[in-house]
């Protein structure tokens, strides 16, 4: 499984959505992506990719696409 597939799977399982719903997904614009779900998402991504996100990156993680950008910063190729 590629990193992108793992990343997508985390989002789809965590938010119970399909792959078609991922593009454009934004924090707080989707009912299930609230502050608690955001912290859980970041924790799952850290565990999945064996990284430790910095607070500034957790705060900047505002969309599905921005998350991919942040993951690249930690050496996770997408």
XYZ file of C-alpha atoms in Angstrom:
78
model
C 0.000 0.000 0.000
C 1.408 3.416 -0.959
C 1.652 6.314 1.471
C -1.142 8.105 -0.362
C -3.360 5.050 -0.042
C -2.578 4.841 3.695
C -3.264 8.573 4.104
C -6.577 8.278 2.269
C -7.536 5.194 4.254
C -6.977 7.039 7.540
C -9.300 9.840 6.417
C -11.941 7.494 5.011
C -12.048 5.276 8.096
C -11.813 8.098 10.627
C -14.526 10.238 9.039
C -16.529 7.388 7.488
C -16.423 8.901 4.006
C -15.605 7.721 0.488
C -12.544 8.555 -1.598
C -14.687 10.846 -3.743
C -15.349 13.046 -0.694
C -11.671 13.610 0.138
C -10.742 16.403 -2.308
C -11.620 19.757 -0.787
C -12.386 18.323 2.661
C -11.865 21.075 5.251
C -11.527 21.152 9.018
C -14.737 22.368 10.652
C -16.612 22.542 7.341
C -17.477 18.864 7.718
C -19.539 17.995 10.819
C -17.377 15.030 11.824
C -14.121 16.996 11.564
C -14.326 18.928 14.811
C -11.486 19.746 17.212
C -11.560 16.380 18.971
C -11.648 14.458 15.687
C -8.802 16.659 14.447
C -6.545 15.659 17.327
C -7.481 12.000 16.854
C -6.746 12.261 13.120
C -3.316 13.749 13.788
C -2.570 11.031 16.335
C -3.578 8.270 13.905
C -1.425 9.820 11.174
C 1.540 10.036 13.558
C 1.138 6.367 14.415
C 0.556 5.277 10.822
C 3.621 7.077 9.469
C 5.827 6.909 12.598
C 6.219 10.682 12.841
C 5.648 13.335 15.512
C 3.765 16.374 14.248
C 4.765 19.737 15.685
C 2.029 21.876 17.209
C 2.336 24.469 14.444
C 1.690 21.765 11.844
C -1.306 20.377 13.740
C -2.774 23.886 13.749
C -1.971 24.383 10.050
C -3.541 21.034 9.076
C -6.735 22.648 7.797
C -7.620 20.609 4.713
C -7.075 17.180 3.228
C -4.662 18.736 0.696
C -2.771 20.807 3.293
C -2.301 17.612 5.275
C -0.490 16.016 2.339
C 1.804 19.034 2.174
C 2.532 18.751 5.900
C 3.175 15.018 5.631
C 5.790 15.693 2.935
C 7.551 18.008 5.403
C 8.087 14.930 7.608
C 9.514 12.881 4.759
C 6.296 11.064 3.862
C 6.138 10.980 0.063
C 2.660 11.146 -1.398
